[in-house]
mmCIF file of C-alpha atoms and ligand atoms in Angstrom:
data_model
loop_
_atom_site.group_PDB
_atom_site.id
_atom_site.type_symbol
_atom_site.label_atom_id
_atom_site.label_comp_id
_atom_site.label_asym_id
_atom_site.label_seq_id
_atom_site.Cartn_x
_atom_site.Cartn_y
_atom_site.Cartn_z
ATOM 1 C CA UNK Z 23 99.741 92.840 115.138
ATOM 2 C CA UNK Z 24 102.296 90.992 112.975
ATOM 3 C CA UNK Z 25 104.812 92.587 111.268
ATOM 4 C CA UNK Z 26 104.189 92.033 107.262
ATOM 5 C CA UNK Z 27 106.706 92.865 104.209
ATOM 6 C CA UNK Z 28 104.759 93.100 101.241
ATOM 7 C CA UNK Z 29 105.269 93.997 97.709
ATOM 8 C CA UNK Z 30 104.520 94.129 94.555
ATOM 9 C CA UNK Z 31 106.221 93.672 90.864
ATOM 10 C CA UNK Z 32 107.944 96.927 91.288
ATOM 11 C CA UNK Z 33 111.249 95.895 93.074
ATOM 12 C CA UNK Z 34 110.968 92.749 95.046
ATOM 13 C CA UNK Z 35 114.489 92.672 95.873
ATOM 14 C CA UNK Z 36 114.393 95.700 97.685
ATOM 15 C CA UNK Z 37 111.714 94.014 99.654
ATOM 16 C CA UNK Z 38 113.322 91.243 100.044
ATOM 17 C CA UNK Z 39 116.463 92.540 101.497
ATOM 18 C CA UNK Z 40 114.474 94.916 104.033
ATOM 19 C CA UNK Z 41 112.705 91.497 105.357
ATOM 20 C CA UNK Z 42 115.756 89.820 105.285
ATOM 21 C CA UNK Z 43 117.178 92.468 107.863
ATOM 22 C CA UNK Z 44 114.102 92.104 109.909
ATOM 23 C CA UNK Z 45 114.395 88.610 109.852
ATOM 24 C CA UNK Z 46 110.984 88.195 108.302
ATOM 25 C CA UNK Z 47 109.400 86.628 105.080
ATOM 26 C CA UNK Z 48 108.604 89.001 101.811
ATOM 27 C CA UNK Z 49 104.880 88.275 100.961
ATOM 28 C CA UNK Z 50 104.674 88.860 97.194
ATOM 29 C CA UNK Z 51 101.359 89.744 96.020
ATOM 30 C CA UNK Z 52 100.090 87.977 92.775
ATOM 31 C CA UNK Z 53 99.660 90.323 90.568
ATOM 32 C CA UNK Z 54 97.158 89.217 86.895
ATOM 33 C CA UNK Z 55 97.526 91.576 84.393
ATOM 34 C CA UNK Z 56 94.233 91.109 82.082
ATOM 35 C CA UNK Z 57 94.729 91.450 78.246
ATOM 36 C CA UNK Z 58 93.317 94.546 78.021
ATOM 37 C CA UNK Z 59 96.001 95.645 80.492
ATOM 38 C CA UNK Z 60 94.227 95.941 83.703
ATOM 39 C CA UNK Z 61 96.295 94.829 86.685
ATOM 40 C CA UNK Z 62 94.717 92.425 89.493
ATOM 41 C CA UNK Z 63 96.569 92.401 92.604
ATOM 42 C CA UNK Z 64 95.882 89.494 95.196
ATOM 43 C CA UNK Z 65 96.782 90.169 98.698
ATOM 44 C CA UNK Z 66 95.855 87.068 100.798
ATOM 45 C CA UNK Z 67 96.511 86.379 104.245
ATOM 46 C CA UNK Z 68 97.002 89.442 106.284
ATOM 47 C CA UNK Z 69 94.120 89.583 108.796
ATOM 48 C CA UNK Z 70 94.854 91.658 111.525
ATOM 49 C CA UNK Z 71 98.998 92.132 110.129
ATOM 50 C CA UNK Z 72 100.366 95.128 109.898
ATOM 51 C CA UNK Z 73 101.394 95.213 106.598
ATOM 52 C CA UNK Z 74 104.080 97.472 105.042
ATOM 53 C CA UNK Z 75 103.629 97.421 100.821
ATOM 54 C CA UNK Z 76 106.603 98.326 99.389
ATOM 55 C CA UNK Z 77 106.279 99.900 96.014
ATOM 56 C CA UNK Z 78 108.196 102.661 94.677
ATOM 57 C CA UNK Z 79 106.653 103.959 91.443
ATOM 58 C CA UNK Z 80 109.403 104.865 89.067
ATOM 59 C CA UNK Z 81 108.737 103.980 85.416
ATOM 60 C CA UNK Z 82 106.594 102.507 84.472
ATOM 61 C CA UNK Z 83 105.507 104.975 86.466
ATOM 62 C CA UNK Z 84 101.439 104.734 85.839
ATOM 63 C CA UNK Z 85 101.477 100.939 85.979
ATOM 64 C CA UNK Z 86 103.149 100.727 89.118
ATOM 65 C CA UNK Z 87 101.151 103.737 90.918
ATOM 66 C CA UNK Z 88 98.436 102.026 89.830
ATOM 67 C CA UNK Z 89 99.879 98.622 91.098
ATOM 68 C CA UNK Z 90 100.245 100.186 94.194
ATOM 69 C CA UNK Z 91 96.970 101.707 95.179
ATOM 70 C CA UNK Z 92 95.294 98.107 94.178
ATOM 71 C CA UNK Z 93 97.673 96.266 96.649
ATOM 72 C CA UNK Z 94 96.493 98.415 99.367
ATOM 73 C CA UNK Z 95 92.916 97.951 98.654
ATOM 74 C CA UNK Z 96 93.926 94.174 98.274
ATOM 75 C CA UNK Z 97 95.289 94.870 101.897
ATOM 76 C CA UNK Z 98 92.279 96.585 103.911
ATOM 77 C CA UNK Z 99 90.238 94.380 102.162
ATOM 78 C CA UNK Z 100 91.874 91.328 103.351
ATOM 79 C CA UNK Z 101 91.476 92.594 107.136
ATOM 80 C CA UNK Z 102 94.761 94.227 107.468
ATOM 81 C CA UNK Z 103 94.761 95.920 110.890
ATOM 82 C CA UNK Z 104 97.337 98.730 109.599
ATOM 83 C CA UNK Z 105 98.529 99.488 105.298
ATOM 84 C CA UNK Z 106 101.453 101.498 105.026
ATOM 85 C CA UNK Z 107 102.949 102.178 101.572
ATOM 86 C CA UNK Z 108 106.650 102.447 101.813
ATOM 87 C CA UNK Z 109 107.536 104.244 98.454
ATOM 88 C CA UNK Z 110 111.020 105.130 98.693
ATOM 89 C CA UNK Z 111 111.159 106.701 94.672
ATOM 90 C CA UNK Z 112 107.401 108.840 94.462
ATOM 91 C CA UNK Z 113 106.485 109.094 91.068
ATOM 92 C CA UNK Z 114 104.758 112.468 90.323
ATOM 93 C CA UNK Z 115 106.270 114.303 93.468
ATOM 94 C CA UNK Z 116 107.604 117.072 90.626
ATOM 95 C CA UNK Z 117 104.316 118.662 89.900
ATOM 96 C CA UNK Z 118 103.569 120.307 93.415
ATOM 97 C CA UNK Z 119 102.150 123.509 91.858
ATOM 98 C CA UNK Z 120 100.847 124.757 88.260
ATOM 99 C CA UNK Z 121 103.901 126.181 86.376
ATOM 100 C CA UNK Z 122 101.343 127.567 83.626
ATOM 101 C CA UNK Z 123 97.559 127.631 83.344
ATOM 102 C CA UNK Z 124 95.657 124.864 82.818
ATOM 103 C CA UNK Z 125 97.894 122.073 84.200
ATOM 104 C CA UNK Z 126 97.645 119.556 87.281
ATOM 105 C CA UNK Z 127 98.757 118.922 90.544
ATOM 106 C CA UNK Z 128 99.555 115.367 89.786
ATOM 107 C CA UNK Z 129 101.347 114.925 93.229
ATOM 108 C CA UNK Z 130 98.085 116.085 94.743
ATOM 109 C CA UNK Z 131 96.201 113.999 93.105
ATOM 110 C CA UNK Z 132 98.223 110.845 93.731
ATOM 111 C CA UNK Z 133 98.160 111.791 97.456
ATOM 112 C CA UNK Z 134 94.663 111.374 97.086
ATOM 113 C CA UNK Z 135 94.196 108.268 95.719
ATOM 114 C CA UNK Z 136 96.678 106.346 97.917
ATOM 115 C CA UNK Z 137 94.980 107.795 101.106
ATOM 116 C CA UNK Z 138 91.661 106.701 99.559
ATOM 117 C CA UNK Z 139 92.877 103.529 98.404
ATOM 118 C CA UNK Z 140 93.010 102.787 102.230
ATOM 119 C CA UNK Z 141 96.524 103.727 103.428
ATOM 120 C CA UNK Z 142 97.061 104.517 106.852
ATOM 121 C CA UNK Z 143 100.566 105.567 106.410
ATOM 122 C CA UNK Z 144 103.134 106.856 103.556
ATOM 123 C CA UNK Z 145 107.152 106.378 103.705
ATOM 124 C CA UNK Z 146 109.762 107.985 101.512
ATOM 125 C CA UNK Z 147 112.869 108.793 100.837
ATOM 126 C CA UNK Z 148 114.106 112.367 99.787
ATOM 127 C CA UNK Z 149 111.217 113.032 97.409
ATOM 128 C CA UNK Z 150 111.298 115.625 95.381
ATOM 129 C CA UNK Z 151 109.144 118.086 96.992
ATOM 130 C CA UNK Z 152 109.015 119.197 100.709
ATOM 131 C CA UNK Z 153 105.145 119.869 100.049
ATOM 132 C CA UNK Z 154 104.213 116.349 99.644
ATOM 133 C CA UNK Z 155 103.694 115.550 103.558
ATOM 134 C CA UNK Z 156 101.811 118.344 103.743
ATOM 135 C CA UNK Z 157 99.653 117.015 100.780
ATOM 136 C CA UNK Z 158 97.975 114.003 102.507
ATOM 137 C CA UNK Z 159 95.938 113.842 105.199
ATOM 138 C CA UNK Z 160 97.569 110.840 106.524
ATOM 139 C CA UNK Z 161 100.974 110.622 108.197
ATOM 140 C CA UNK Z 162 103.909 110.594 105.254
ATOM 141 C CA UNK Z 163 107.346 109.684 107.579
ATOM 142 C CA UNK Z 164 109.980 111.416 104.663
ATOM 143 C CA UNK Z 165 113.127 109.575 105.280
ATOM 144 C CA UNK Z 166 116.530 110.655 104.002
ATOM 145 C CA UNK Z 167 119.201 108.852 102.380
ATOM 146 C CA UNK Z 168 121.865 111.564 102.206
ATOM 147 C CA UNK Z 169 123.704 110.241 105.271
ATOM 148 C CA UNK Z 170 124.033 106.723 103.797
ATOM 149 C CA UNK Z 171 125.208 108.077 100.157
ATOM 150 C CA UNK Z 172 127.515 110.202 102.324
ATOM 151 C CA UNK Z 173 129.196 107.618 104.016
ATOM 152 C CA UNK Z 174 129.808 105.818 100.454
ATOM 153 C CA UNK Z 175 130.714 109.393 99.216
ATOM 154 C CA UNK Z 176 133.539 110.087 102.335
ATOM 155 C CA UNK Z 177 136.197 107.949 101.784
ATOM 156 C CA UNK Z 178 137.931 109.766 98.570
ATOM 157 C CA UNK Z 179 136.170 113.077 99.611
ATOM 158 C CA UNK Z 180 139.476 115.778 99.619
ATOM 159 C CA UNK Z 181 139.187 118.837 101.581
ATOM 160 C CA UNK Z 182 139.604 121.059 98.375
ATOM 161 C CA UNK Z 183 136.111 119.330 96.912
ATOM 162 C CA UNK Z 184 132.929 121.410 96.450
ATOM 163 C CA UNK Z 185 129.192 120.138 97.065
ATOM 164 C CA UNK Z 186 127.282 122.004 94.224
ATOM 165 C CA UNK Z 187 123.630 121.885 93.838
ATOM 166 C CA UNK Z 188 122.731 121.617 89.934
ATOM 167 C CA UNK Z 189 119.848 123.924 90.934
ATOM 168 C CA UNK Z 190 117.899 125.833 93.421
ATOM 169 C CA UNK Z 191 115.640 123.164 94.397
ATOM 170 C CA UNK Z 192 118.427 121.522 95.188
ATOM 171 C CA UNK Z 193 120.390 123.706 97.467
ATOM 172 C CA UNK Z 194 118.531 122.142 100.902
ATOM 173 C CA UNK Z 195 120.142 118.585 99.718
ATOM 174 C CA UNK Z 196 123.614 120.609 98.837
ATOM 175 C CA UNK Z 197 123.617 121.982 102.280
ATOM 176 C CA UNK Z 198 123.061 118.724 103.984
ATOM 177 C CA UNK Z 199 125.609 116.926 102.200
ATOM 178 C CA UNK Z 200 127.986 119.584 102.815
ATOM 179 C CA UNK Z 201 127.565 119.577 106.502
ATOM 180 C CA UNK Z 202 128.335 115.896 106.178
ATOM 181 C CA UNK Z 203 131.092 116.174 104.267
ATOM 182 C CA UNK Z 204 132.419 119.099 105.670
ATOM 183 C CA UNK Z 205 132.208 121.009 102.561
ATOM 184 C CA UNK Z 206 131.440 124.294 101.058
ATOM 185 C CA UNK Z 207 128.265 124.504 98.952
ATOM 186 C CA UNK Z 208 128.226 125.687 95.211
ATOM 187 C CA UNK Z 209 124.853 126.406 93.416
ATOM 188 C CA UNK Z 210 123.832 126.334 89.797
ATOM 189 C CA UNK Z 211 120.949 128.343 88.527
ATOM 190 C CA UNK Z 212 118.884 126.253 85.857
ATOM 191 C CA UNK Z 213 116.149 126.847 83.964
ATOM 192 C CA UNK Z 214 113.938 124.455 82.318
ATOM 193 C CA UNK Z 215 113.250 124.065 78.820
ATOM 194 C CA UNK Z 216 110.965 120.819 78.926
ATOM 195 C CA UNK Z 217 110.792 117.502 80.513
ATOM 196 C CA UNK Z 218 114.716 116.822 78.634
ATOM 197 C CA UNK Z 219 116.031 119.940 78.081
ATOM 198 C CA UNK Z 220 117.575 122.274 80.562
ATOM 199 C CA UNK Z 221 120.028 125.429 80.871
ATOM 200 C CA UNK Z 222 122.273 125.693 83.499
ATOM 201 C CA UNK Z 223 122.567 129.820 83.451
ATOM 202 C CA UNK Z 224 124.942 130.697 86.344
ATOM 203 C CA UNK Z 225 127.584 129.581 88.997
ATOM 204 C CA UNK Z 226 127.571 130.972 92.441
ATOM 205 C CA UNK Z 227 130.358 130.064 94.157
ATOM 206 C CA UNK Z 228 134.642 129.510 93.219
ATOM 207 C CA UNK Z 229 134.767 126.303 91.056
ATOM 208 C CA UNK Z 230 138.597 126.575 89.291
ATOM 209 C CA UNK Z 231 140.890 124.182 90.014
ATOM 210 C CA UNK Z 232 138.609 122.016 92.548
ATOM 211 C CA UNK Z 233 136.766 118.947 92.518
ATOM 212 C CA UNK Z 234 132.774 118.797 92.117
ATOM 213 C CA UNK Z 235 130.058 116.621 94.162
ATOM 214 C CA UNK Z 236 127.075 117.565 92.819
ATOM 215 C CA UNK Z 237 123.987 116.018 94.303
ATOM 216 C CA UNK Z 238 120.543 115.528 93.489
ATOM 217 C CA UNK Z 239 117.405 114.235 94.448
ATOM 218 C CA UNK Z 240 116.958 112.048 91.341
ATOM 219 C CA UNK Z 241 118.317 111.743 87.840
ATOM 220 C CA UNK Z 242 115.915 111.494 84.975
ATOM 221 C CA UNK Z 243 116.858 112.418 81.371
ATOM 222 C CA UNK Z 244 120.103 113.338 82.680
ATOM 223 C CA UNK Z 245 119.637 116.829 81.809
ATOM 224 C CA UNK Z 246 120.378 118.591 84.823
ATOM 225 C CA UNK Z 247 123.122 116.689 85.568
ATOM 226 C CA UNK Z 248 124.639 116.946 82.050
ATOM 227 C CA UNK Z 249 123.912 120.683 82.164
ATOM 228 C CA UNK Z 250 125.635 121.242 85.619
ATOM 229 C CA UNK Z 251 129.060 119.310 85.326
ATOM 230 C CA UNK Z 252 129.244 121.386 81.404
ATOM 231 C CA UNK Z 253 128.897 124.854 83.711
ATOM 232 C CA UNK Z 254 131.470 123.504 86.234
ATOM 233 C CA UNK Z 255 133.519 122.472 83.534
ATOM 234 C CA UNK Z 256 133.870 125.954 81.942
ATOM 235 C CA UNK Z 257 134.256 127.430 84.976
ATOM 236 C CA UNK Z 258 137.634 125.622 85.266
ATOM 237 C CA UNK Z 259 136.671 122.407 87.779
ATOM 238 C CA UNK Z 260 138.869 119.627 87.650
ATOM 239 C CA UNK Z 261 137.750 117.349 85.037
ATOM 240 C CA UNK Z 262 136.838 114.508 87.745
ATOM 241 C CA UNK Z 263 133.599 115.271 88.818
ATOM 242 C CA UNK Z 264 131.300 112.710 91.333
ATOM 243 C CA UNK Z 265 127.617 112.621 91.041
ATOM 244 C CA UNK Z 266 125.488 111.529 93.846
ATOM 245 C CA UNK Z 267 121.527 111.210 93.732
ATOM 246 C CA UNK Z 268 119.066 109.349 95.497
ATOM 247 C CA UNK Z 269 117.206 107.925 92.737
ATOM 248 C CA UNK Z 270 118.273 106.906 89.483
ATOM 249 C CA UNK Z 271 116.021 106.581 87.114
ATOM 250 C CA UNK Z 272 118.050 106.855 83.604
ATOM 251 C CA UNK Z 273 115.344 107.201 81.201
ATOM 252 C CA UNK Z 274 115.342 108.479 77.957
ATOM 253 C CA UNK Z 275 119.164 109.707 76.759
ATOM 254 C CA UNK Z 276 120.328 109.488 80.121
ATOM 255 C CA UNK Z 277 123.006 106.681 79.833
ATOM 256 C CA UNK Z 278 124.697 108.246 76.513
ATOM 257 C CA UNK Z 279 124.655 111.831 78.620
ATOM 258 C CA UNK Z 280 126.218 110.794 81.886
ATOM 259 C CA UNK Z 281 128.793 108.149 79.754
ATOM 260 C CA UNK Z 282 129.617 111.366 77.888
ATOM 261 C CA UNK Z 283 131.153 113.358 80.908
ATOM 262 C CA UNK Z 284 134.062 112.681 83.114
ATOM 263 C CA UNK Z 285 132.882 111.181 86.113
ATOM 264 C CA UNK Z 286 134.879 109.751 88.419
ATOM 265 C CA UNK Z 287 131.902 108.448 90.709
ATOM 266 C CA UNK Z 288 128.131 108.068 90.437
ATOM 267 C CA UNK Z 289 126.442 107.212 93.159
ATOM 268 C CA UNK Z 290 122.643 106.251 93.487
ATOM 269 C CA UNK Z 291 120.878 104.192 95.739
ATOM 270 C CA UNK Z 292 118.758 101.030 94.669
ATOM 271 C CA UNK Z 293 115.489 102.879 95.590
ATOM 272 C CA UNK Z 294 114.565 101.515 92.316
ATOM 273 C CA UNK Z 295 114.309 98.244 90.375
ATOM 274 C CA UNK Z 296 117.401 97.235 87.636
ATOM 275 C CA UNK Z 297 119.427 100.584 88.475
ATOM 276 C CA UNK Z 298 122.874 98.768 88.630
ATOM 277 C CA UNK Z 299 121.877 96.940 85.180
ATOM 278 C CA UNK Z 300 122.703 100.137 82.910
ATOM 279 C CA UNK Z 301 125.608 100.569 80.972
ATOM 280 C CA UNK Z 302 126.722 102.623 83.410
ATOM 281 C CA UNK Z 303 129.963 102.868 86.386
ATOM 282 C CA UNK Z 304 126.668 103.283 88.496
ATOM 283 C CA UNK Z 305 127.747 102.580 92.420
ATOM 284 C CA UNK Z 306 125.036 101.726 94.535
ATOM 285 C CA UNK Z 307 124.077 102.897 98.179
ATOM 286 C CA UNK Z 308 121.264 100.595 99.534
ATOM 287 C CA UNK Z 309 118.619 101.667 101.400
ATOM 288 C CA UNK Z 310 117.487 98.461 102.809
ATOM 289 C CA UNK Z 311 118.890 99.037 105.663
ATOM 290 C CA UNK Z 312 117.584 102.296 106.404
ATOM 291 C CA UNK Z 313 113.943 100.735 105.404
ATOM 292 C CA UNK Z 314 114.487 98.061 107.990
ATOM 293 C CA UNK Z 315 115.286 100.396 110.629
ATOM 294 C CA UNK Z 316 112.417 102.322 109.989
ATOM 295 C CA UNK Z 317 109.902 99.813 109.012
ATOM 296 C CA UNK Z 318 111.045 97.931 112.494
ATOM 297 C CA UNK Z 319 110.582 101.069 114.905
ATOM 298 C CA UNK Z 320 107.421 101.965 113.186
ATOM 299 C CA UNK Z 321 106.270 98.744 113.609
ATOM 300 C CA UNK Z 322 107.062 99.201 117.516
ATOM 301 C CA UNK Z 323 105.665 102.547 117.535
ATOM 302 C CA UNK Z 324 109.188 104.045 118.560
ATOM 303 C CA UNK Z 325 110.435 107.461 117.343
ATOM 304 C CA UNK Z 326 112.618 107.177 113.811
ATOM 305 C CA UNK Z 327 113.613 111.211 114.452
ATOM 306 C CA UNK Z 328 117.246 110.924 113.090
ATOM 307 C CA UNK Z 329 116.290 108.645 110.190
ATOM 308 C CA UNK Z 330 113.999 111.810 108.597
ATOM 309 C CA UNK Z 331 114.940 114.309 106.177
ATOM 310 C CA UNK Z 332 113.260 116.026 103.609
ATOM 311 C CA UNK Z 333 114.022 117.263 99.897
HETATM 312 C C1 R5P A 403 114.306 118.759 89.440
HETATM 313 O O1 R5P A 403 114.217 119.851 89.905
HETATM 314 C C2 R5P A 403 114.934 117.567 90.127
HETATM 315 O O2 R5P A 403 115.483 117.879 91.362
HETATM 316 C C3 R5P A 403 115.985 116.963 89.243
HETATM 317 O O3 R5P A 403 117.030 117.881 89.088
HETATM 318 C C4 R5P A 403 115.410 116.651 87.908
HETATM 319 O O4 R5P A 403 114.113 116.179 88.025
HETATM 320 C C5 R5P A 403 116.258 115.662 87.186
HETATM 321 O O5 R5P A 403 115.662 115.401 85.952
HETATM 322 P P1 R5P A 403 116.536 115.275 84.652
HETATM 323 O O6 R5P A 403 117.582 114.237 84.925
HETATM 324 O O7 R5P A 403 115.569 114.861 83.590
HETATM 325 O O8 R5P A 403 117.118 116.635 84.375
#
């Protein structure tokens, strides 16, 4: 089978640079988008490829999920001899369970429908939930960008610095950083208000005096993040804090949050589309080349062990 880099509107550069570093060409799907709003992906020309659709599905996030599971019908219908959607962001990986009665399981759900829609395969990258793999039926390779944000994070890492997880979901990713980094791990205990509107309740672990890392899995509103480095800050840390996630969405008041607090660093990768274009000192990690990598030994049914993580 050939090897095939598709994509859709989501982030074609990201594409583009993983085919680039496989030395291969990007096959953009055509995507019509019908007045009513309906999107019509086109997907010609990959009998018998094995095609790798790469989509993440940050915001919009409905339009691009969407986007996504049409591709990959586009895909099997055209003959493909193997899908896999490589999303490194997963939209909708935050509801794994029912906080309350009455609501979803929206990562469930989605699980479904991209299995359905004909995938064979799933990639990402440090998605929010260890429980996703474990909802599909398919193979989901969960791929970790902590090592490459580490290795951006290392150079003006001193020994004195803390890695402090802005809550407890976040303590695996605190832990892995801080073996990296050779670091001792702090954790904040939030609670959630509402989708923008957290409270970081209590420090564990010696802040005064030190530098913070604190890393997450993604930033949204900003909330967490905002409500973290204000803890740290009253618990004496030195007013130079660095911020590290994997995905970066900035939505909502995010940008006038973060630009409020004194960070020295904030580091994100380009999992998704436009992330250096904020008004923010964002630096960015790319994961292209951790995508190649994998994309290329999956393609040659070799092992990708030390490329995997989890959240
Ligand atoms: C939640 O548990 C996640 O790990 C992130 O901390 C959270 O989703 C970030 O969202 P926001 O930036 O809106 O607080």
């Amino acid at each position: 089978m050939n090897l095939r880099i598709a994509c859709g509107t989501a982030h074609r550069a990201l594409a583009s640079s993983v085919s680039s570093a496989l030395g291969a060409d990007t096959l953009v799907g055509e995507v019509e988008r019908f007045p009513d709003g309906e999107l019509r992906p086109i997907m010609p020309g990959v009998r018998g490829d094995d095609v790798f659709v790469v989509q993440p599905t940050g915001p919009p996030v409905n339009d691009h999920l969407v986007e996504l599971l049409l591709l990959i019908d586009a895909c099997r219908r055209a003959g493909a001899g193997r899908v896999t959607a490589v999303v490194p962001y997963f939209g909708y990986a935050r509801q794994d369970r029912r906080n309350r009665d009455g609501q979803a399981i929206g990562a469930r759900v989605v699980a479904a429908a991209i299995a359905s829609a004909g995938a064979d395969r799933l990639v990402v990258i440090d998605p929010h939930t260890v429980v996703l793999e474990a909802m599909f039926a398919i193979p989901v390779e969960t791929l970790t960008a902590v090592s490459a944000i580490a290795d951006t994070l290392l150079p003006a890492v001193t020994p004195d610095a803390v890695v402090v997880a802005p809550d407890l979901g976040a303590v695996k990713l605190a832990e892995r950083y801080a073996s990296l980094l050779g670091l001792s791990v702090v954790i904040v205990r939030k609670t959630r208000m509402n989708g923008t509107t957290v409270r970081a309740e209590e420090l564990v672990g010696q802040v005064d005096g030190r530098p913070a890392i604190v890393v997450d899995d993604m930033i949204s509103s900003g909330a967490t993040i905002e409500a973290a480095v204000r803890l740290l800050l009253d618990n004496g840390a030195r007013p130079d804090v660095v911020v590290a996630a994997t995905h970066g969405l900035f939505v909502g008041e995010a940008v006038e949050r973060l630009a409020k607090l004194p960070l020295r660093r904030l580091v994100v990768t380009d999992s998704l589309s436009g992330v250096e274009s904020h008004a923010l000192p964002v630096e960015v990690t790319s994961i292209a080349p951790l995508l190649a990598t994998a994309i290329g030994r999956l393609h040659g049914d070799e092992p990708i062990d030390e490329l995997l993580g989890g959240a």
